[in-house]
Coordinates of C-alpha atoms and ligand atoms in Angstrom, one line a residue:
M1 CA -44.5 66.2 19.0
K2 CA -43.1 63.0 17.4
D3 CA -45.2 61.6 14.5
F4 CA -46.8 58.2 14.7
G5 CA -44.2 56.5 12.5
S6 CA -41.3 57.9 14.6
V7 CA -42.8 56.7 17.8
L8 CA -43.4 53.2 16.5
R9 CA -39.9 53.1 15.1
Y10 CA -38.4 54.3 18.4
H11 CA -40.1 51.4 20.2
R12 CA -39.1 48.9 17.5
V13 CA -35.4 49.9 17.8
K14 CA -35.5 50.2 21.6
G15 CA -37.3 46.8 21.8
T16 CA -40.0 48.0 24.2
R17 CA -41.9 45.1 25.7
P18 CA -44.4 44.8 28.6
Q19 CA -42.0 42.6 30.6
G20 CA -39.5 45.4 30.5
V21 CA -36.8 43.3 28.9
M22 CA -35.8 45.4 25.9
R23 CA -34.8 43.5 22.8
R24 CA -34.9 45.1 19.4
W25 CA -37.9 44.1 17.3
G26 CA -37.4 42.9 13.8
V27 CA -40.1 44.5 11.5
Q28 CA -41.4 41.1 10.7
E29 CA -41.5 40.1 14.3
L30 CA -43.3 43.2 15.4
A31 CA -45.8 42.8 12.5
G32 CA -46.4 39.2 13.6
A33 CA -47.0 40.2 17.2
C34 CA -49.5 42.8 16.1
G35 CA -51.2 40.4 13.7
V36 CA -50.5 42.3 10.5
A37 CA -48.4 41.8 7.4
E38 CA -44.8 43.0 7.4
S39 CA -45.6 45.5 4.6
T40 CA -48.4 47.0 6.7
M41 CA -46.0 47.5 9.6
R42 CA -43.5 49.1 7.2
N43 CA -46.2 51.5 6.0
W44 CA -47.0 52.4 9.6
I45 CA -43.4 53.0 10.4
N46 CA -43.2 55.2 7.3
N47 CA -46.4 57.1 8.2
V48 CA -48.4 55.6 5.4
N49 CA -51.9 54.5 6.0
P50 CA -51.8 54.5 9.9
P51 CA -54.0 51.9 11.5
T52 CA -57.6 52.9 12.5
E53 CA -57.0 51.7 16.1
I54 CA -53.9 50.9 18.1
A55 CA -55.1 48.7 21.1
V56 CA -53.2 45.7 19.8
I57 CA -50.0 47.7 19.3
E58 CA -50.3 49.1 22.8
N59 CA -50.8 45.6 24.1
V60 CA -47.7 44.3 22.3
L61 CA -45.5 47.2 23.4
F62 CA -46.7 48.2 26.8
G63 CA -49.0 45.3 28.0
D64 CA -52.7 45.1 28.6
D65 CA -52.8 47.2 31.8
P66 CA -53.4 50.8 30.8
A67 CA -53.5 51.9 34.4
G68 CA -50.2 50.1 35.1
D69 CA -48.1 52.0 37.6
D70 CA -44.8 52.4 35.7
P71 CA -44.7 56.1 34.8
T72 CA -42.4 55.6 31.8
Y73 CA -44.8 53.1 30.2
A74 CA -47.8 55.4 30.9
A75 CA -46.0 58.3 29.3
W76 CA -45.0 56.2 26.3
R77 CA -48.6 55.0 26.0
R78 CA -49.9 58.5 26.0
E79 CA -47.3 59.6 23.5
L80 CA -48.3 56.8 21.1
Q81 CA -52.0 57.6 21.5
A82 CA -51.5 61.3 20.8
A83 CA -49.3 60.6 17.8
H84 CA -51.9 58.2 16.4
A85 CA -54.7 60.7 16.9
E86 CA -52.7 63.3 15.0
A87 CA -51.9 60.8 12.2
R88 CA -55.6 59.9 11.8
K89 CA -56.6 63.6 11.9
A90 CA -54.0 64.4 9.2
R91 CA -55.2 61.5 7.1
K92 CA -58.8 62.6 7.2
A93 CA -57.7 66.2 6.3
G94 CA -56.3 64.9 3.0
G95 CA -53.1 62.9 3.6
S96 CA -50.9 65.7 4.7
D97 CA -48.9 63.3 6.9
E98 CA -47.4 62.3 3.6
R99 CA -46.1 65.8 3.1
L100 CA -43.3 66.2 0.6
S101 CA -41.3 68.9 -1.0
D102 CA -41.3 69.3 -4.7
G103 CA -37.8 70.5 -4.6
S104 CA -38.7 74.2 -5.1
G105 CA -39.0 74.7 -1.4
N106 CA -42.8 74.7 -1.5
R107 CA -44.4 72.2 0.8
A108 CA -47.4 69.9 0.1
T109 CA -47.8 70.4 -3.6
G110 CA -50.4 67.7 -3.9
K111 CA -48.1 65.9 -6.3
A112 CA -46.5 64.1 -3.5
P113 CA -44.3 61.1 -4.4
P114 CA -45.2 57.9 -2.8
V115 CA -43.4 57.7 0.5
E116 CA -43.5 53.9 0.5
A117 CA -41.2 53.8 -2.6
R118 CA -38.5 51.3 -1.8
F119 CA -35.4 50.9 -3.8
S120 CA -31.7 50.7 -3.4
R121 CA -28.5 51.4 -5.3
L122 CA -25.5 49.8 -3.6
P123 CA -22.0 51.1 -4.4
A124 CA -20.7 47.6 -5.3
R125 CA -21.8 44.0 -5.5
V126 CA -21.3 42.2 -2.2
P127 CA -18.7 39.5 -3.1
T128 CA -19.8 35.9 -3.1
H129 CA -17.0 35.1 -0.8
F130 CA -17.5 38.1 1.5
I131 CA -15.4 37.4 4.6
G132 CA -14.8 38.9 8.1
R133 CA -15.8 42.4 9.1
E134 CA -18.3 41.3 11.7
R135 CA -17.0 43.8 14.3
E136 CA -17.1 46.7 11.8
L137 CA -20.6 45.7 10.7
A138 CA -21.8 45.8 14.3
Q139 CA -20.0 49.1 14.9
I140 CA -21.8 50.7 11.9
A141 CA -25.1 49.4 13.1
T142 CA -24.6 50.6 16.6
H143 CA -23.7 54.1 15.6
L144 CA -26.5 54.5 13.0
L145 CA -29.3 52.7 14.7
S146 CA -28.8 54.3 18.1
A147 CA -28.9 57.9 16.8
G148 CA -32.7 58.1 17.3
D149 CA -34.3 60.9 15.4
R150 CA -31.1 62.7 14.3
V151 CA -28.9 62.5 11.3
A152 CA -26.3 59.7 12.0
T153 CA -23.1 59.7 10.1
V154 CA -20.3 57.1 10.1
I155 CA -17.1 57.3 8.1
L156 CA -15.2 54.2 7.0
F157 CA -11.6 55.3 6.3
G158 CA -8.5 53.4 5.2
M159 CA -6.2 52.7 2.4
R160 CA -7.3 51.9 -1.2
G161 CA -8.5 48.3 -1.8
V162 CA -8.9 47.6 1.9
G163 CA -12.6 46.9 1.6
K164 CA -14.5 50.1 2.6
T165 CA -16.9 50.2 -0.3
T166 CA -17.5 46.4 -0.1
L167 CA -18.2 46.8 3.7
V168 CA -20.8 49.5 3.3
A169 CA -22.5 47.5 0.5
A170 CA -22.6 44.5 2.9
Y171 CA -24.0 46.7 5.6
A172 CA -26.7 48.1 3.4
D173 CA -27.6 44.7 2.1
A174 CA -27.8 43.1 5.5
H175 CA -30.0 46.0 6.8
R176 CA -32.2 46.4 3.8
A177 CA -35.3 45.8 6.0
D178 CA -34.3 48.9 8.0
Y179 CA -34.3 51.3 5.1
R180 CA -36.9 52.2 2.5
V181 CA -34.2 53.8 0.3
V182 CA -30.5 53.0 0.1
W183 CA -28.7 55.3 -2.4
S184 CA -25.0 55.4 -3.3
I185 CA -23.5 58.6 -4.4
R186 CA -20.2 59.2 -6.0
G187 CA -18.2 61.2 -3.5
E188 CA -15.0 62.1 -5.3
A189 CA -16.1 65.1 -7.3
A190 CA -18.8 67.7 -6.7
L191 CA -20.5 67.2 -10.2
G192 CA -20.9 63.4 -9.7
T193 CA -22.2 64.0 -6.2
C194 CA -24.8 66.5 -7.4
E195 CA -25.9 64.3 -10.3
D196 CA -26.4 61.3 -8.0
L197 CA -28.4 63.4 -5.5
K198 CA -30.6 64.7 -8.3
E199 CA -31.1 61.2 -9.6
L200 CA -32.3 60.1 -6.2
G201 CA -34.8 63.0 -6.2
L202 CA -36.1 61.9 -9.5
R203 CA -36.4 58.3 -8.4
L204 CA -38.4 59.6 -5.4
G205 CA -40.7 61.5 -7.7
L206 CA -39.6 65.0 -6.9
H207 CA -40.0 67.5 -9.8
L208 CA -36.4 68.3 -10.5
G209 CA -36.3 67.4 -14.2
S210 CA -35.0 70.7 -15.6
Q211 CA -33.0 71.9 -12.7
D212 CA -29.3 72.2 -12.7
P213 CA -27.8 69.3 -10.7
S214 CA -26.2 71.6 -8.1
V215 CA -29.6 73.4 -7.5
A216 CA -31.5 70.1 -7.6
S217 CA -29.1 68.4 -5.1
Q218 CA -29.7 71.2 -2.6
A219 CA -33.4 70.8 -3.0
M220 CA -32.9 67.1 -2.5
L221 CA -31.1 67.8 0.8
D222 CA -34.0 70.1 1.9
Y223 CA -36.3 67.2 1.2
L224 CA -34.2 64.8 3.2
A225 CA -34.1 67.1 6.2
Q226 CA -37.9 66.6 6.4
E227 CA -38.3 63.1 5.0
G228 CA -35.0 61.4 5.6
R229 CA -36.4 58.7 7.9
G230 CA -35.6 55.3 6.5
V231 CA -33.1 56.7 4.0
L232 CA -29.5 55.5 3.9
L233 CA -27.1 57.7 1.8
I234 CA -23.7 56.3 0.9
F235 CA -21.1 58.8 -0.2
D236 CA -18.5 56.6 -1.7
N237 CA -14.8 57.6 -2.0
A238 CA -15.1 61.2 -0.6
L239 CA -11.9 63.2 -0.8
N240 CA -12.2 64.8 2.6
S241 CA -14.6 66.3 5.1
K242 CA -14.5 69.7 3.4
S243 CA -15.3 68.4 0.0
V244 CA -18.4 66.5 1.0
A245 CA -19.8 68.7 3.9
T246 CA -22.0 70.8 1.7
F247 CA -23.8 67.7 0.3
L248 CA -24.7 66.2 3.7
P249 CA -28.3 66.4 5.0
R250 CA -28.5 69.3 7.4
G251 CA -31.1 67.8 9.7
G252 CA -33.7 65.1 9.9
E253 CA -33.3 61.4 10.4
C254 CA -31.2 60.3 7.5
H255 CA -28.4 57.7 7.9
V256 CA -25.2 58.5 6.2
V257 CA -22.1 56.3 5.5
I258 CA -19.1 57.9 3.9
T259 CA -16.0 56.0 2.6
S260 CA -12.7 57.8 2.3
N261 CA -9.0 57.5 2.4
S262 CA -8.8 60.5 4.7
H263 CA -8.7 60.1 8.5
A264 CA -9.9 63.6 9.6
W265 CA -13.7 63.4 10.0
R266 CA -14.5 64.1 13.6
N267 CA -16.5 67.3 12.8
I268 CA -18.8 65.2 10.6
G269 CA -19.4 61.9 12.3
T270 CA -17.9 58.8 13.8
P271 CA -14.8 57.6 11.9
I272 CA -14.1 53.9 11.8
K273 CA -10.7 52.8 10.6
I274 CA -10.8 49.8 8.2
E275 CA -7.7 47.7 8.6
A276 CA -6.2 45.1 6.2
W277 CA -7.0 41.5 6.9
S278 CA -5.2 39.4 9.4
T279 CA -3.1 36.6 8.0
E280 CA -5.6 34.0 9.1
L281 CA -8.5 35.8 7.5
G282 CA -6.6 36.4 4.3
A283 CA -5.5 32.8 4.0
R284 CA -9.1 31.7 4.7
F285 CA -10.3 33.9 1.9
L286 CA -7.7 32.6 -0.6
V287 CA -8.6 29.0 0.2
E288 CA -12.4 29.5 0.0
R289 CA -12.2 31.7 -3.1
T290 CA -9.9 29.3 -5.1
G291 CA -11.4 26.1 -3.6
E292 CA -7.8 24.9 -3.0
H293 CA -8.5 23.5 0.4
S294 CA -5.2 21.7 0.8
A295 CA -3.2 25.0 0.4
S296 CA -3.6 26.6 3.7
S297 CA 0.1 27.0 4.5
A298 CA 0.9 28.5 1.0
A299 CA -2.2 30.7 1.5
E300 CA -0.9 32.0 4.8
R301 CA 2.5 32.9 3.2
L302 CA 0.8 34.6 0.2
S303 CA -1.5 36.6 2.6
I304 CA 1.6 37.8 4.4
A305 CA 3.3 38.8 1.1
L306 CA 0.1 40.7 0.2
D307 CA 0.1 42.3 3.6
G308 CA -3.6 41.5 4.1
L309 CA -4.9 43.8 1.3
P310 CA -8.3 42.4 0.3
L311 CA -8.1 43.8 -3.3
A312 CA -4.7 42.0 -3.9
H313 CA -6.1 38.8 -2.4
E314 CA -9.1 38.9 -4.8
I315 CA -6.8 39.5 -7.8
A316 CA -4.5 36.7 -6.7
A317 CA -7.4 34.3 -6.3
A318 CA -9.0 35.3 -9.7
Y319 CA -5.6 34.8 -11.4
C320 CA -5.2 31.3 -9.9
E321 CA -8.7 30.4 -11.0
H322 CA -8.4 31.7 -14.5
K323 CA -4.9 30.4 -15.2
D324 CA -5.5 27.3 -13.2
V325 CA -2.3 27.8 -11.1
S326 CA -1.9 26.9 -7.5
I327 CA -1.7 29.4 -4.6
G328 CA 1.9 28.2 -4.1
D329 CA 2.8 28.9 -7.8
Y330 CA 1.3 32.4 -7.5
L331 CA 3.3 33.0 -4.4
E332 CA 6.5 32.0 -6.2
N333 CA 5.8 34.3 -9.2
F334 CA 4.9 37.1 -6.8
S335 CA 8.1 36.8 -4.8
A336 CA 10.1 36.8 -8.1
N337 CA 8.4 39.8 -9.6
P338 CA 5.7 41.5 -7.5
V339 CA 5.3 44.6 -9.7
R340 CA 4.4 42.4 -12.7
L341 CA 1.5 40.8 -10.8
L342 CA 0.5 44.0 -9.1
S343 CA 0.2 45.6 -12.5
D344 CA -2.1 43.0 -13.8
H345 CA -5.5 44.6 -14.3
R346 CA -7.1 41.7 -16.1
H347 CA -7.8 39.9 -12.9
S348 CA -8.9 42.9 -10.9
P349 CA -12.6 42.9 -10.0
V350 CA -14.8 45.0 -12.2
E351 CA -16.4 46.4 -9.0
Y352 CA -13.1 48.1 -8.4
Y353 CA -13.2 51.1 -10.7
G354 CA -14.0 48.9 -13.6
G355 CA -11.0 46.7 -12.8
I356 CA -7.8 48.7 -12.2
A357 CA -4.5 47.1 -11.1
V358 CA -3.1 47.6 -7.6
T359 CA -0.2 49.6 -9.0
R360 CA -2.6 52.0 -10.7
A361 CA -4.7 52.4 -7.6
F362 CA -1.6 53.5 -5.5
E363 CA 0.0 55.5 -8.3
M364 CA -3.2 57.5 -8.5
A365 CA -3.0 58.1 -4.7
I366 CA 0.6 59.3 -5.0
E367 CA -0.3 61.6 -7.9
A368 CA -3.2 63.0 -5.9
A369 CA -1.0 63.6 -2.9
N370 CA 1.5 65.3 -5.2
Q371 CA -1.1 67.8 -6.1
V372 CA -1.4 68.8 -2.5
H373 CA 2.3 68.9 -1.9
P374 CA 4.9 68.4 -4.7
A375 CA 7.3 66.6 -2.4
C376 CA 5.0 63.7 -1.7
G377 CA 6.1 61.4 -4.6
L378 CA 9.7 61.9 -3.8
L379 CA 9.3 61.3 -0.1
M380 CA 7.3 58.1 -0.8
S381 CA 9.9 56.8 -3.2
Y382 CA 12.7 57.3 -0.7
A383 CA 10.8 56.2 2.4
S384 CA 9.8 53.0 0.7
H385 CA 13.5 52.0 0.4
L386 CA 13.7 51.9 4.2
P387 CA 13.1 48.5 5.9
D388 CA 9.6 47.3 6.9
G389 CA 8.5 48.8 10.2
P390 CA 8.0 52.3 11.8
I391 CA 10.0 55.2 10.3
P392 CA 10.4 58.2 12.6
H393 CA 9.0 61.5 11.1
C394 CA 12.0 63.4 12.3
L395 CA 14.2 61.6 9.8
F396 CA 12.4 63.6 7.1
T397 CA 11.3 66.7 8.9
L398 CA 14.9 67.3 10.0
G399 CA 16.8 65.6 7.2
S400 CA 15.1 66.3 3.9
S401 CA 16.8 69.6 3.2
Y402 CA 19.6 67.3 2.1
L403 CA 17.4 66.4 -0.9
G404 CA 17.7 70.1 -2.0
D405 CA 15.0 71.9 -3.8
F406 CA 12.1 70.2 -5.3
N407 CA 10.3 71.7 -8.3
G408 CA 11.6 75.0 -7.1
A409 CA 10.1 74.5 -3.6
P410 CA 12.8 74.1 -1.0
F411 CA 12.4 71.3 1.5
T412 CA 11.5 73.3 4.6
D413 CA 10.8 71.5 7.8
D414 CA 7.2 72.9 7.7
G415 CA 6.8 71.8 4.1
I416 CA 7.7 68.3 5.0
V417 CA 5.2 68.2 7.8
E418 CA 2.6 69.3 5.3
A419 CA 3.7 66.6 2.8
L420 CA 3.5 63.9 5.5
G421 CA 0.0 65.2 6.3
A422 CA -1.0 64.9 2.7
L423 CA 0.4 61.3 2.5
K424 CA -1.6 60.4 5.5
S425 CA -4.8 61.9 4.2
F426 CA -4.4 59.7 1.1
A427 CA -3.8 56.7 3.3
L428 CA -0.3 56.2 1.8
I429 CA 1.3 56.2 5.2
N430 CA -0.1 55.1 8.6
D431 CA 0.6 56.4 12.1
S432 CA 2.8 54.1 14.1
G433 CA 4.4 54.0 17.5
L434 CA 8.1 53.6 17.9
T435 CA 8.5 52.2 21.4
S436 CA 9.2 48.5 20.8
G437 CA 12.7 47.4 20.3
S438 CA 14.0 50.7 21.4
I439 CA 17.5 50.7 22.9
V440 CA 18.2 54.3 23.7
N441 CA 14.8 55.9 23.5
D442 CA 13.2 57.6 26.5
D443 CA 10.1 55.6 27.5
R444 CA 8.4 58.8 28.4
R445 CA 7.8 59.9 24.9
V446 CA 6.6 58.1 21.8
P447 CA 8.2 59.7 18.8
Q448 CA 5.9 60.3 15.8
A449 CA 6.5 57.6 13.3
M450 CA 4.9 56.3 10.2
Q451 CA 4.5 52.9 8.5
I452 CA 4.0 52.0 4.9
H453 CA 2.0 49.1 3.7
R454 CA 4.2 46.5 2.0
L455 CA 2.4 46.7 -1.4
I456 CA 2.4 50.5 -1.3
R457 CA 6.2 50.3 -0.8
I458 CA 6.6 48.0 -3.8
V459 CA 4.5 50.4 -5.9
S460 CA 6.3 53.5 -4.7
I461 CA 9.7 52.1 -5.3
N462 CA 8.7 51.4 -8.9
Y463 CA 7.0 54.8 -9.2
G464 CA 10.2 56.5 -8.0
I465 CA 12.2 54.8 -10.7
K466 CA 9.6 55.6 -13.4
S467 CA 9.4 59.3 -12.3
H468 CA 13.2 59.6 -12.0
Y469 CA 13.0 60.6 -8.4
I470 CA 15.5 58.1 -7.3
T471 CA 19.2 58.4 -7.7
E472 CA 21.4 55.3 -8.2
S473 CA 21.7 54.5 -4.6
P474 CA 18.7 55.5 -2.5
E475 CA 20.1 53.7 0.5
D476 CA 23.2 55.9 0.6
T477 CA 21.1 59.0 0.0
L478 CA 18.9 58.0 3.0
I479 CA 22.0 57.7 5.2
D480 CA 22.9 61.3 4.1
V481 CA 19.4 62.4 5.0
I482 CA 19.9 60.9 8.5
K483 CA 23.3 62.6 8.8
T484 CA 21.7 65.9 8.0
A485 CA 18.9 65.3 10.5
L486 CA 21.4 64.3 13.2
G487 CA 23.4 67.5 12.4
K488 CA 20.3 69.4 13.6
C489 CA 20.1 67.6 17.0
D490 CA 22.5 67.7 19.9
F491 CA 23.3 64.9 22.3
F492 CA 24.3 67.4 25.0
D493 CA 21.0 69.3 24.7
N494 CA 19.8 66.7 27.1
E495 CA 16.6 67.5 28.9
P496 CA 14.6 64.2 28.7
M497 CA 11.4 65.8 27.4
D498 CA 13.1 68.1 25.0
G499 CA 12.1 67.5 21.4
R500 CA 15.6 67.8 20.0
T501 CA 17.1 65.3 22.5
G502 CA 14.2 63.0 21.7
N503 CA 14.9 63.3 18.0
Y504 CA 18.6 62.6 18.6
N505 CA 17.8 59.4 20.5
T506 CA 15.2 58.4 18.0
L507 CA 17.5 58.8 15.1
I508 CA 20.3 56.9 16.7
D509 CA 17.9 54.1 17.5
Y510 CA 16.8 54.1 13.9
L511 CA 20.4 54.0 12.7
H512 CA 20.9 50.9 14.8
R513 CA 17.9 49.3 13.3
L514 CA 19.1 50.0 9.8
D515 CA 22.5 48.5 10.7
H516 CA 20.7 45.3 11.7
S517 CA 18.5 45.1 8.7
A518 CA 20.5 42.9 6.4
D519 CA 18.5 43.7 3.3
F520 CA 19.1 47.4 3.8
A521 CA 22.7 47.4 5.1
K522 CA 23.9 45.1 2.3
K523 CA 23.0 47.8 -0.3
L524 CA 25.1 50.5 1.4
S525 CA 28.4 51.8 0.2
P526 CA 31.3 51.0 2.6
E527 CA 31.4 54.6 3.7
S528 CA 27.7 54.7 4.6
K529 CA 28.0 51.4 6.4
K530 CA 31.0 52.6 8.4
Y531 CA 29.1 55.8 9.3
L532 CA 26.2 53.8 10.5
T533 CA 28.3 51.6 12.8
Q534 CA 30.6 54.3 14.1
K535 CA 27.8 56.8 14.9
Y536 CA 26.1 54.3 17.0
E537 CA 29.3 53.3 18.8
E538 CA 30.1 57.0 19.4
H539 CA 26.6 57.4 20.9
V540 CA 27.1 54.5 23.3
R541 CA 30.5 55.9 24.4
N542 CA 28.8 59.3 25.0
C543 CA 26.0 57.7 27.0
Q544 CA 28.6 56.0 29.2
A545 CA 30.6 59.2 29.7
W546 CA 27.6 61.5 30.2
P547 CA 24.8 59.4 31.7
H548 CA 21.4 61.3 31.5
Ligands
ADP601 N1 -14.8 41.6 3.2 C1 -14.5 41.2 2.0 N2 -14.7 40.0 1.6 C2 -14.3 39.6 0.3 N3 -13.7 40.4 -0.6 C3 -13.5 41.6 -0.2 C4 -13.8 42.1 1.1 N4 -13.5 43.4 1.1 C5 -12.9 43.7 -0.1 N5 -12.9 42.7 -0.9 C6 -12.4 42.6 -2.3 O1 -11.5 43.7 -2.4 C7 -11.9 44.5 -3.5 C8 -11.6 46.0 -3.1 O2 -12.5 46.4 -2.0 P1 -13.2 47.8 -2.0 O3 -14.2 47.7 -1.0 O4 -13.6 48.3 -3.3 O5 -12.0 48.7 -1.4 P2 -11.9 50.2 -1.0 O6 -13.3 50.8 -1.2 O7 -11.5 50.2 0.4 O8 -10.9 50.9 -1.9 C9 -13.4 44.2 -3.7 O9 -13.8 44.5 -5.0 C10 -13.5 42.8 -3.3 O10 -13.2 42.0 -4.4
MG602 MG1 -14.0 52.3 -2.5

């Protein structure tokens, strides 16, 4: 049987009303309708001091006709009455409706911490100029608040600096009335996670003092499986689903939000991808944050240059404010030397790992991906020299053997697939379609392709130089990589759905794009440029002679 608090909470969220028009009750609204203080209603919902009688509540939720003929309402009424009777009985018997674990696995120790404890630790300050994210906030609320009496888990994933931590802080702050406890937990390493879970237990009054953090954190999870209602746990910056799975509540009614760069979370909860800002939003932020209201056109251009990354917008605005320069001047400096401004940590918000620069944030991601597969840094450095836009996977899966061995590990096709997977899980590359602008591609298949955020490209190019990955002419090397890849495909192996044929067409298409990218083509040696043009013309001749 559901307890009294759960039943009340269910009807609050459902918005049960006598007229049958369901509209979610605010706690204050429900308290007002029942003629009690908001704190009293919160206590009831949390099973603390249940009311002596519930006629008014019944009236508010179900109407004043107990014999009414709607069977659902009659069943609800009976359920509430039964839950209330239980709660009263338990209270008379000594308050066992406030059962708690002491962390040792024993129940009802008599030293129960106060359930009504209310506190929160957010993962970051909500910025004064918090902007956008209305849709994402609504999505989080929908997933969590509609879960009923089960654990509900949402994962916010996306690239570094895109605003995941800020978003969950904003959600928790906006919904503080829905939770008695909001607790942010460091998600990147097991030790920090255990320590933060233990600290939560201590704050709740559990007797965990001398326990090892890993034991205490498991006791804390046992507690949450029973008493998780009204608790929001935030696991900030989790590496992946495997690393955090053992620290998630195994049952109960806790709400959980995880932030991560990794995209693969479907076994744990509902993933929500957090995208960079649109140009319009980015420009609005810059104007509001700097107060330079006449600069909307420069702000738009700067937002495009920053490719919508919120962290970079905040740094740019802070720089403008401190140095008293205009958005237009910042844009000019940025265009002349982006790496210098992206390496500036002095204007990075302290909320972002104590204030690290954009370059550092992405270099750390590349280094972490390199730990998973040693080719990641090199692949990123080369791929970043390709023009803006989708890059077909097959360019590297088929062509990177040209790059030889790497740290003793040969570039096998499988290895490259693994490396691309690692880059994706650190949000260094993004999935992308390759259909638009296609000249020779078969419409029936969408080749796998990736896209790299403009700022990550800038950082990776610089990282490639620093790490000596890049030879003198990366553009020519890339043409050789494509030559190698094309050598593994065959124009005449021509079944339309055949992967190799698809790859051939995809690569030829891509060559054509490179030829038309002035910035890329102008850096090529005359031989590479000639190859590019001739290969495409040869393909067109073949297509005419051997129409598919
Ligand atoms: N919605 C937003 N409104 C205003 N500033 C934001 C917003 N989202 C992010 N920021 C800024 O970007 C910085 C980085 O965001 P953060 O949430 O820490 O990124 P992530 O967790 O995705 O790495 C924040 O410190 C903040 O200054
Ligand atoms: Mg974060």
